[in-house]
PDB file of C-alpha atoms in Angstrom:
ATOM      1  CA  MET A 141     -15.625 -24.445 -22.216  1.00 45.00           C
ATOM      2  CA  CYS A 142     -12.936 -27.138 -22.015  1.00 50.00           C
ATOM      3  CA  ARG A 143     -10.886 -27.718 -18.879  1.00 50.00           C
ATOM      4  CA  MET A 144      -7.712 -26.392 -20.525  1.00 51.00           C
ATOM      5  CA  ASN A 145      -9.444 -23.133 -21.425  1.00 81.00           C
ATOM      6  CA  VAL A 146     -10.768 -22.714 -17.885  1.00 79.00           C
ATOM      7  CA  LYS A 147      -7.266 -23.246 -16.485  1.00 84.00           C
ATOM      8  CA  ALA A 148      -5.790 -20.706 -18.896  1.00 88.00           C
ATOM      9  CA  LEU A 149      -8.463 -18.143 -18.009  1.00 86.00           C
ATOM     10  CA  LYS A 150      -7.896 -18.674 -14.288  1.00 88.00           C
ATOM     11  CA  GLN A 151      -4.187 -18.124 -14.850  1.00 92.00           C
ATOM     12  CA  GLN A 152      -4.842 -14.851 -16.673  1.00 92.00           C
ATOM     13  CA  ALA A 153      -7.150 -13.662 -13.887  1.00 93.00           C
ATOM     14  CA  GLY A 154      -4.746 -14.624 -11.104  1.00 95.00           C
ATOM     15  CA  GLU A 155      -1.814 -12.959 -12.806  1.00 96.00           C
ATOM     16  CA  PHE A 156      -3.874  -9.823 -13.431  1.00 96.00           C
ATOM     17  CA  ALA A 157      -4.845  -9.641  -9.748  1.00 97.00           C
ATOM     18  CA  ALA A 158      -1.158  -9.905  -8.824  1.00 97.00           C
ATOM     19  CA  THR A 159      -0.587  -6.542 -10.536  1.00 97.00           C
ATOM     20  CA  PHE A 160      -2.454  -4.885  -7.625  1.00 98.00           C
ATOM     21  CA  VAL A 161       0.401  -5.806  -5.264  1.00 98.00           C
ATOM     22  CA  GLU A 162       2.933  -3.035  -4.605  1.00 98.00           C
ATOM     23  CA  SER A 163       6.341  -2.959  -2.957  1.00 98.00           C
ATOM     24  CA  GLY A 164       6.307  -2.797   0.821  1.00 97.00           C
ATOM     25  CA  MET A 165       2.939  -4.526   1.177  1.00 98.00           C
ATOM     26  CA  LEU A 166       1.855  -7.239   3.578  1.00 97.00           C
ATOM     27  CA  VAL A 167       0.004  -9.664   1.303  1.00 98.00           C
ATOM     28  CA  GLY A 168      -2.499 -12.421   2.059  1.00 98.00           C
ATOM     29  CA  LEU A 169      -2.014 -15.451  -0.169  1.00 98.00           C
ATOM     30  CA  GLY A 170      -5.228 -17.338  -0.870  1.00 97.00           C
ATOM     31  CA  SER A 171      -5.743 -21.051  -1.341  1.00 93.00           C
ATOM     32  CA  GLY A 172      -6.958 -23.077  -4.268  1.00 86.00           C
ATOM     33  CA  SER A 173      -6.556 -23.533  -7.998  1.00 87.00           C
ATOM     34  CA  THR A 174      -7.055 -19.887  -8.982  1.00 88.00           C
ATOM     35  CA  ALA A 175      -5.190 -18.130  -6.173  1.00 93.00           C
ATOM     36  CA  ILE A 176      -2.037 -20.166  -6.821  1.00 95.00           C
ATOM     37  CA  PHE A 177      -1.575 -18.362 -10.148  1.00 96.00           C
ATOM     38  CA  ALA A 178      -1.477 -15.029  -8.311  1.00 97.00           C
ATOM     39  CA  THR A 179       1.002 -16.463  -5.809  1.00 97.00           C
ATOM     40  CA  ARG A 180       3.292 -17.660  -8.601  1.00 97.00           C
ATOM     41  CA  ARG A 181       3.121 -14.291 -10.353  1.00 98.00           C
ATOM     42  CA  ILE A 182       3.930 -12.456  -7.108  1.00 98.00           C
ATOM     43  CA  ALA A 183       6.971 -14.711  -6.716  1.00 98.00           C
ATOM     44  CA  GLN A 184       8.090 -13.911 -10.271  1.00 98.00           C
ATOM     45  CA  ARG A 185       7.781 -10.179  -9.590  1.00 98.00           C
ATOM     46  CA  ILE A 186       9.805 -10.513  -6.379  1.00 98.00           C
ATOM     47  CA  HIS A 187      12.605 -12.427  -8.093  1.00 97.00           C
ATOM     48  CA  SER A 188      12.726  -9.984 -11.012  1.00 97.00           C
ATOM     49  CA  GLY A 189      13.093  -7.062  -8.601  1.00 97.00           C
ATOM     50  CA  ASP A 190       9.748  -5.572  -9.600  1.00 97.00           C
ATOM     51  CA  LEU A 191       8.495  -6.074  -6.024  1.00 98.00           C
ATOM     52  CA  ARG A 192      10.562  -5.327  -2.928  1.00 98.00           C
ATOM     53  CA  ASP A 193      10.020  -5.620   0.820  1.00 97.00           C
ATOM     54  CA  ILE A 194       7.074  -8.003   0.438  1.00 97.00           C
ATOM     55  CA  ARG A 195       5.872 -10.168   3.294  1.00 96.00           C
ATOM     56  CA  ALA A 196       3.057 -12.667   2.869  1.00 97.00           C
ATOM     57  CA  VAL A 197       0.557 -14.440   5.114  1.00 97.00           C
ATOM     58  CA  PRO A 198      -0.586 -17.819   3.700  1.00 97.00           C
ATOM     59  CA  THR A 199      -4.172 -18.948   4.258  1.00 97.00           C
ATOM     60  CA  SER A 200      -3.460 -22.683   4.389  1.00 96.00           C
ATOM     61  CA  LEU A 201      -0.641 -25.134   4.974  1.00 96.00           C
ATOM     62  CA  ALA A 202      -0.703 -25.991   1.256  1.00 96.00           C
ATOM     63  CA  THR A 203      -0.311 -22.328   0.300  1.00 97.00           C
ATOM     64  CA  GLU A 204       2.434 -21.945   2.890  1.00 97.00           C
ATOM     65  CA  ALA A 205       4.360 -24.851   1.348  1.00 97.00           C
ATOM     66  CA  ALA A 206       3.907 -23.525  -2.191  1.00 97.00           C
ATOM     67  CA  ALA A 207       4.901 -19.961  -1.278  1.00 97.00           C
ATOM     68  CA  SER A 208       7.942 -21.158   0.656  1.00 97.00           C
ATOM     69  CA  GLU A 209       9.075 -23.229  -2.326  1.00 97.00           C
ATOM     70  CA  LEU A 210       8.614 -20.172  -4.570  1.00 98.00           C
ATOM     71  CA  GLY A 211      10.807 -18.076  -2.284  1.00 97.00           C
ATOM     72  CA  ILE A 212       8.161 -15.653  -1.035  1.00 98.00           C
ATOM     73  CA  PRO A 213       9.048 -14.218   2.409  1.00 97.00           C
ATOM     74  CA  LEU A 214       6.398 -15.463   4.841  1.00 96.00           C
ATOM     75  CA  THR A 215       5.105 -14.176   8.146  1.00 95.00           C
ATOM     76  CA  ASP A 216       1.994 -14.512  10.296  1.00 92.00           C
ATOM     77  CA  LEU A 217      -0.413 -12.112  11.954  1.00 92.00           C
ATOM     78  CA  THR A 218       1.673 -11.715  15.105  1.00 90.00           C
ATOM     79  CA  GLY A 219       2.119  -7.979  15.555  1.00 78.00           C
ATOM     80  CA  ALA A 220       0.405  -7.180  12.249  1.00 76.00           C
ATOM     81  CA  THR A 221      -2.637  -4.943  12.580  1.00 77.00           C
ATOM     82  CA  ARG A 222      -3.643  -4.901   8.926  1.00 94.00           C
ATOM     83  CA  ILE A 223      -2.917  -6.827   5.729  1.00 97.00           C
ATOM     84  CA  ASP A 224      -2.740  -4.513   2.728  1.00 98.00           C
ATOM     85  CA  ILE A 225      -4.194  -6.876   0.126  1.00 98.00           C
ATOM     86  CA  THR A 226      -5.311 -10.494  -0.104  1.00 98.00           C
ATOM     87  CA  ILE A 227      -5.898 -12.349  -3.364  1.00 98.00           C
ATOM     88  CA  ASP A 228      -8.096 -15.420  -3.054  1.00 97.00           C
ATOM     89  CA  GLY A 229     -10.675 -17.494  -4.908  1.00 96.00           C
ATOM     90  CA  ALA A 230     -14.305 -18.342  -4.187  1.00 97.00           C
ATOM     91  CA  ASP A 231     -16.832 -21.048  -4.959  1.00 97.00           C
ATOM     92  CA  GLU A 232     -19.712 -18.612  -5.478  1.00 98.00           C
ATOM     93  CA  VAL A 233     -19.994 -14.818  -5.773  1.00 98.00           C
ATOM     94  CA  ASP A 234     -23.332 -12.975  -5.659  1.00 98.00           C
ATOM     95  CA  PRO A 235     -24.076  -9.497  -7.108  1.00 97.00           C
ATOM     96  CA  ALA A 236     -23.294  -7.869  -3.728  1.00 97.00           C
ATOM     97  CA  PHE A 237     -19.832  -9.553  -3.718  1.00 98.00           C
ATOM     98  CA  ASN A 238     -20.826 -11.912  -0.903  1.00 98.00           C
ATOM     99  CA  LEU A 239     -19.118 -15.287  -1.161  1.00 98.00           C
ATOM    100  CA  ILE A 240     -19.243 -18.970  -0.438  1.00 98.00           C
ATOM    101  CA  LYS A 241     -15.735 -20.284   0.192  1.00 98.00           C
ATOM    102  CA  GLY A 242     -14.322 -23.463   1.650  1.00 97.00           C
ATOM    103  CA  GLY A 243     -14.433 -25.950  -1.189  1.00 96.00           C
ATOM    104  CA  GLY A 244     -10.837 -26.735  -0.294  1.00 95.00           C
ATOM    105  CA  GLY A 245     -11.503 -26.673   3.440  1.00 97.00           C
ATOM    106  CA  ALA A 246      -9.338 -23.619   4.245  1.00 97.00           C
ATOM    107  CA  HIS A 247     -12.134 -21.130   4.964  1.00 97.00           C
ATOM    108  CA  LEU A 248     -11.291 -20.643   8.658  1.00 98.00           C
ATOM    109  CA  ARG A 249      -7.802 -19.294   7.992  1.00 97.00           C
ATOM    110  CA  GLU A 250      -9.050 -17.591   4.831  1.00 98.00           C
ATOM    111  CA  LYS A 251     -11.646 -15.680   6.844  1.00 98.00           C
ATOM    112  CA  ILE A 252      -9.165 -14.703   9.563  1.00 97.00           C
ATOM    113  CA  VAL A 253      -6.917 -13.255   6.864  1.00 97.00           C
ATOM    114  CA  ALA A 254      -9.832 -11.645   4.999  1.00 98.00           C
ATOM    115  CA  GLN A 255     -11.095  -9.893   8.132  1.00 97.00           C
ATOM    116  CA  ALA A 256      -7.629  -8.441   8.702  1.00 97.00           C
ATOM    117  CA  THR A 257      -7.338  -7.250   5.085  1.00 98.00           C
ATOM    118  CA  GLU A 258      -7.773  -3.749   3.730  1.00 97.00           C
ATOM    119  CA  ARG A 259      -8.454  -4.911   0.157  1.00 98.00           C
ATOM    120  CA  LEU A 260      -9.790  -8.407  -0.545  1.00 98.00           C
ATOM    121  CA  VAL A 261      -9.511  -9.305  -4.228  1.00 98.00           C
ATOM    122  CA  ILE A 262     -11.450 -12.380  -5.348  1.00 98.00           C
ATOM    123  CA  VAL A 263     -10.472 -14.149  -8.571  1.00 96.00           C
ATOM    124  CA  VAL A 264     -12.963 -16.524 -10.229  1.00 94.00           C
ATOM    125  CA  ASP A 265     -14.123 -17.814 -13.573  1.00 91.00           C
ATOM    126  CA  ASP A 266     -17.592 -16.768 -14.678  1.00 92.00           C
ATOM    127  CA  SER A 267     -19.184 -20.084 -13.652  1.00 92.00           C
ATOM    128  CA  LYS A 268     -18.841 -18.916 -10.028  1.00 95.00           C
ATOM    129  CA  LEU A 269     -21.145 -15.901 -10.497  1.00 97.00           C
ATOM    130  CA  VAL A 270     -24.659 -16.549  -9.117  1.00 98.00           C
ATOM    131  CA  GLU A 271     -27.752 -14.503  -8.383  1.00 98.00           C
ATOM    132  CA  GLN A 272     -28.094 -16.092  -4.927  1.00 98.00           C
ATOM    133  CA  LEU A 273     -25.520 -17.869  -2.807  1.00 98.00           C
ATOM    134  CA  GLY A 274     -26.245 -21.555  -2.355  1.00 98.00           C
ATOM    135  CA  THR A 275     -27.425 -22.003  -5.928  1.00 96.00           C
ATOM    136  CA  SER A 276     -24.645 -24.419  -6.851  1.00 96.00           C
ATOM    137  CA  TRP A 277     -22.617 -24.926  -3.679  1.00 98.00           C
ATOM    138  CA  ALA A 278     -23.279 -26.086  -0.168  1.00 98.00           C
ATOM    139  CA  VAL A 279     -21.988 -23.938   2.694  1.00 98.00           C
ATOM    140  CA  PRO A 280     -18.920 -25.574   4.267  1.00 98.00           C
ATOM    141  CA  VAL A 281     -19.325 -25.586   8.047  1.00 98.00           C
ATOM    142  CA  GLU A 282     -16.221 -26.405  10.079  1.00 98.00           C
ATOM    143  CA  VAL A 283     -17.069 -28.151  13.351  1.00 98.00           C
ATOM    144  CA  ILE A 284     -15.022 -29.655  16.157  1.00 98.00           C
ATOM    145  CA  PRO A 285     -15.001 -33.463  16.098  1.00 98.00           C
ATOM    146  CA  PHE A 286     -16.653 -33.671  19.542  1.00 98.00           C
ATOM    147  CA  GLY A 287     -20.401 -33.795  19.090  1.00 95.00           C
ATOM    148  CA  TRP A 288     -20.307 -33.141  15.360  1.00 98.00           C
ATOM    149  CA  GLU A 289     -23.469 -35.184  14.911  1.00 98.00           C
ATOM    150  CA  SER A 290     -25.367 -32.632  17.001  1.00 98.00           C
ATOM    151  CA  GLN A 291     -24.192 -29.892  14.631  1.00 98.00           C
ATOM    152  CA  ALA A 292     -25.419 -31.942  11.679  1.00 98.00           C
ATOM    153  CA  ALA A 293     -28.808 -32.273  13.388  1.00 98.00           C
ATOM    154  CA  TYR A 294     -28.887 -28.512  14.031  1.00 98.00           C
ATOM    155  CA  LEU A 295     -28.086 -27.720  10.406  1.00 98.00           C
ATOM    156  CA  GLN A 296     -30.883 -30.027   9.320  1.00 98.00           C
ATOM    157  CA  PHE A 297     -33.240 -28.300  11.779  1.00 98.00           C
ATOM    158  CA  ILE A 298     -32.538 -24.877  10.239  1.00 98.00           C
ATOM    159  CA  GLY A 299     -33.193 -26.140   6.731  1.00 98.00           C
ATOM    160  CA  ALA A 300     -29.975 -27.614   5.366  1.00 98.00           C
ATOM    161  CA  ARG A 301     -29.055 -31.014   4.027  1.00 98.00           C
ATOM    162  CA  PRO A 302     -25.713 -31.583   5.786  1.00 98.00           C
ATOM    163  CA  ALA A 303     -23.131 -34.107   4.649  1.00 98.00           C
ATOM    164  CA  LEU A 304     -19.915 -34.983   6.444  1.00 98.00           C
ATOM    165  CA  ARG A 305     -17.008 -34.314   4.088  1.00 98.00           C
ATOM    166  CA  LEU A 306     -14.874 -37.403   3.618  1.00 98.00           C
ATOM    167  CA  ASP A 307     -11.280 -38.074   2.630  1.00 96.00           C
ATOM    168  CA  GLY A 308     -11.595 -41.590   1.275  1.00 97.00           C
ATOM    169  CA  GLU A 309     -13.513 -43.467   3.953  1.00 96.00           C
ATOM    170  CA  SER A 310     -12.424 -41.198   6.823  1.00 97.00           C
ATOM    171  CA  PRO A 311     -13.671 -37.724   7.757  1.00 97.00           C
ATOM    172  CA  PHE A 312     -11.818 -34.930   5.993  1.00 98.00           C
ATOM    173  CA  LYS A 313      -9.602 -33.017   8.422  1.00 97.00           C
ATOM    174  CA  THR A 314      -8.939 -29.302   8.130  1.00 97.00           C
ATOM    175  CA  ASP A 315      -5.551 -27.750   8.884  1.00 96.00           C
ATOM    176  CA  GLN A 316      -6.895 -27.307  12.438  1.00 96.00           C
ATOM    177  CA  GLY A 317      -7.904 -30.964  12.730  1.00 97.00           C
ATOM    178  CA  ASN A 318     -11.647 -30.300  12.520  1.00 98.00           C
ATOM    179  CA  HIS A 319     -14.445 -31.833  10.445  1.00 98.00           C
ATOM    180  CA  ILE A 320     -16.473 -30.142   7.713  1.00 98.00           C
ATOM    181  CA  LEU A 321     -20.205 -30.484   7.220  1.00 98.00           C
ATOM    182  CA  ASP A 322     -21.227 -29.375   3.736  1.00 98.00           C
ATOM    183  CA  ALA A 323     -24.637 -27.813   4.370  1.00 98.00           C
ATOM    184  CA  ALA A 324     -26.812 -27.556   1.262  1.00 98.00           C
ATOM    185  CA  PHE A 325     -29.406 -24.845   1.911  1.00 98.00           C
ATOM    186  CA  GLY A 326     -30.319 -24.199  -1.702  1.00 98.00           C
ATOM    187  CA  PRO A 327     -30.556 -20.536  -2.785  1.00 98.00           C
ATOM    188  CA  ILE A 328     -30.052 -18.393   0.340  1.00 98.00           C
ATOM    189  CA  ALA A 329     -32.485 -15.487   0.582  1.00 97.00           C
ATOM    190  CA  ASP A 330     -30.656 -13.684   3.408  1.00 98.00           C
ATOM    191  CA  PRO A 331     -26.950 -14.638   3.618  1.00 98.00           C
ATOM    192  CA  ALA A 332     -26.251 -12.139   6.417  1.00 98.00           C
ATOM    193  CA  ALA A 333     -28.956 -13.658   8.618  1.00 98.00           C
ATOM    194  CA  LEU A 334     -27.658 -17.174   7.999  1.00 98.00           C
ATOM    195  CA  ASP A 335     -24.131 -15.941   8.737  1.00 98.00           C
ATOM    196  CA  ALA A 336     -25.289 -14.694  12.143  1.00 98.00           C
ATOM    197  CA  THR A 337     -27.225 -17.888  12.884  1.00 98.00           C
ATOM    198  CA  LEU A 338     -24.299 -20.181  12.134  1.00 98.00           C
ATOM    199  CA  SER A 339     -21.794 -17.983  13.975  1.00 97.00           C
ATOM    200  CA  ALA A 340     -23.890 -18.106  17.160  1.00 97.00           C
ATOM    201  CA  ARG A 341     -23.815 -21.906  17.437  1.00 98.00           C
ATOM    202  CA  ALA A 342     -21.348 -23.503  19.869  1.00 97.00           C
ATOM    203  CA  GLY A 343     -19.313 -26.206  18.179  1.00 97.00           C
ATOM    204  CA  ILE A 344     -19.346 -24.470  14.803  1.00 98.00           C
ATOM    205  CA  VAL A 345     -15.808 -23.129  14.474  1.00 98.00           C
ATOM    206  CA  GLU A 346     -16.423 -21.218  11.233  1.00 98.00           C
ATOM    207  CA  HIS A 347     -18.449 -21.372   8.029  1.00 98.00           C
ATOM    208  CA  GLY A 348     -17.920 -20.490   4.384  1.00 98.00           C
ATOM    209  CA  LEU A 349     -20.175 -17.433   4.098  1.00 98.00           C
ATOM    210  CA  PHE A 350     -18.039 -14.308   3.557  1.00 98.00           C
ATOM    211  CA  ILE A 351     -20.360 -11.328   3.912  1.00 98.00           C
ATOM    212  CA  ASN A 352     -19.442  -7.741   3.007  1.00 97.00           C
ATOM    213  CA  MET A 353     -15.691  -8.359   2.850  1.00 98.00           C
ATOM    214  CA  THR A 354     -14.803  -8.235  -0.852  1.00 98.00           C
ATOM    215  CA  ARG A 355     -13.477  -5.061  -2.499  1.00 97.00           C
ATOM    216  CA  ASP A 356     -12.706  -6.354  -6.018  1.00 98.00           C
ATOM    217  CA  VAL A 357     -13.757  -9.307  -8.151  1.00 98.00           C
ATOM    218  CA  VAL A 358     -11.696 -10.363 -11.176  1.00 97.00           C
ATOM    219  CA  VAL A 359     -13.728 -12.581 -13.491  1.00 95.00           C
ATOM    220  CA  ALA A 360     -12.248 -14.765 -16.224  1.00 92.00           C
ATOM    221  CA  SER A 361     -14.542 -15.736 -19.084  1.00 90.00           C
ATOM    222  CA  SER A 362     -14.293 -16.680 -22.747  1.00 86.00           C
ATOM    223  CA  ASP A 363     -14.913 -12.983 -23.479  1.00 87.00           C
ATOM    224  CA  GLY A 364     -11.811 -11.947 -21.543  1.00 87.00           C
ATOM    225  CA  LEU A 365     -11.159 -10.494 -18.107  1.00 93.00           C
ATOM    226  CA  GLN A 366     -13.451  -8.240 -16.116  1.00 94.00           C
ATOM    227  CA  HIS A 367     -12.326  -6.239 -13.091  1.00 96.00           C
ATOM    228  CA  LEU A 368     -15.357  -5.416 -10.968  1.00 95.00           C
ATOM    229  CA  PRO A 369     -14.466  -2.936  -8.200  1.00 94.00           C
ATOM    230  CA  ARG A 370     -16.824  -2.241  -5.337  1.00 87.00           C
TER     231      ARG A 370
END
C-alpha cells in the first residue's frame, strides 16, 4: 500500500470517528498523524454549525496549537470530572483493544486524558493490528532526566532492550521536559503485568501501555473502514 493511500485511509478513519462527537460534549483531542484528521473534521463541523457548545482538551502542545489555529474552543481538566469522548491514534492494538502508544512522545498527557474519558475511540490503519503488543513497537517509557541511566538498567534487567530516544544528537524532550526510553520487549505475553511493573518504578513517569481503556477501534484498510466496538 503506497504512502498516499495510507494517508487517505487514515483521513477517512479520522473523519468517520469525528461523527461520534455530539453537541455539548467535552472532547479529548488526540495527537499524531491519524488523530489530526478527526480534529480537523470536528473543527469543520463546529464552523458549519453542525456542532455546538463543544469544548476540547488537547493531549499535546502540538495538538493544542493545531486546534487553536482551527478555532476549536479549548479547555483543560480543571473542574472537569469526565471527558465524554476522546479520539486518538495508537502504534499497536491487540485483540483485547490494549494499546501501545507514545511513538510521538505524548503518551503521558494522552493517558491522563484517556483515564478521564468515558469513550476512548482509537483510529488506526490495519498495519497497527497485532496479536501481541510489542510485536512491532517498543514500549515508550517516559523517565525524568535525573538518573535515567538507572531506569535503562532496570528495563534491561526485566527483559527489555532500552534505547534513549534522540532528537538529532540530543535526548528527545517530551512536553514535560522528560526523556523517553524506547523499551523493546518483543511480544508481550502479559501486558497488564508489565503495566503494573513499570508503574511501580520510581523515576518512570509513565509508559505507553494502555490497558483496558479503549471502547472503539476504527480501522482503515484497503478493504474500507471497520468500526470495532467493545
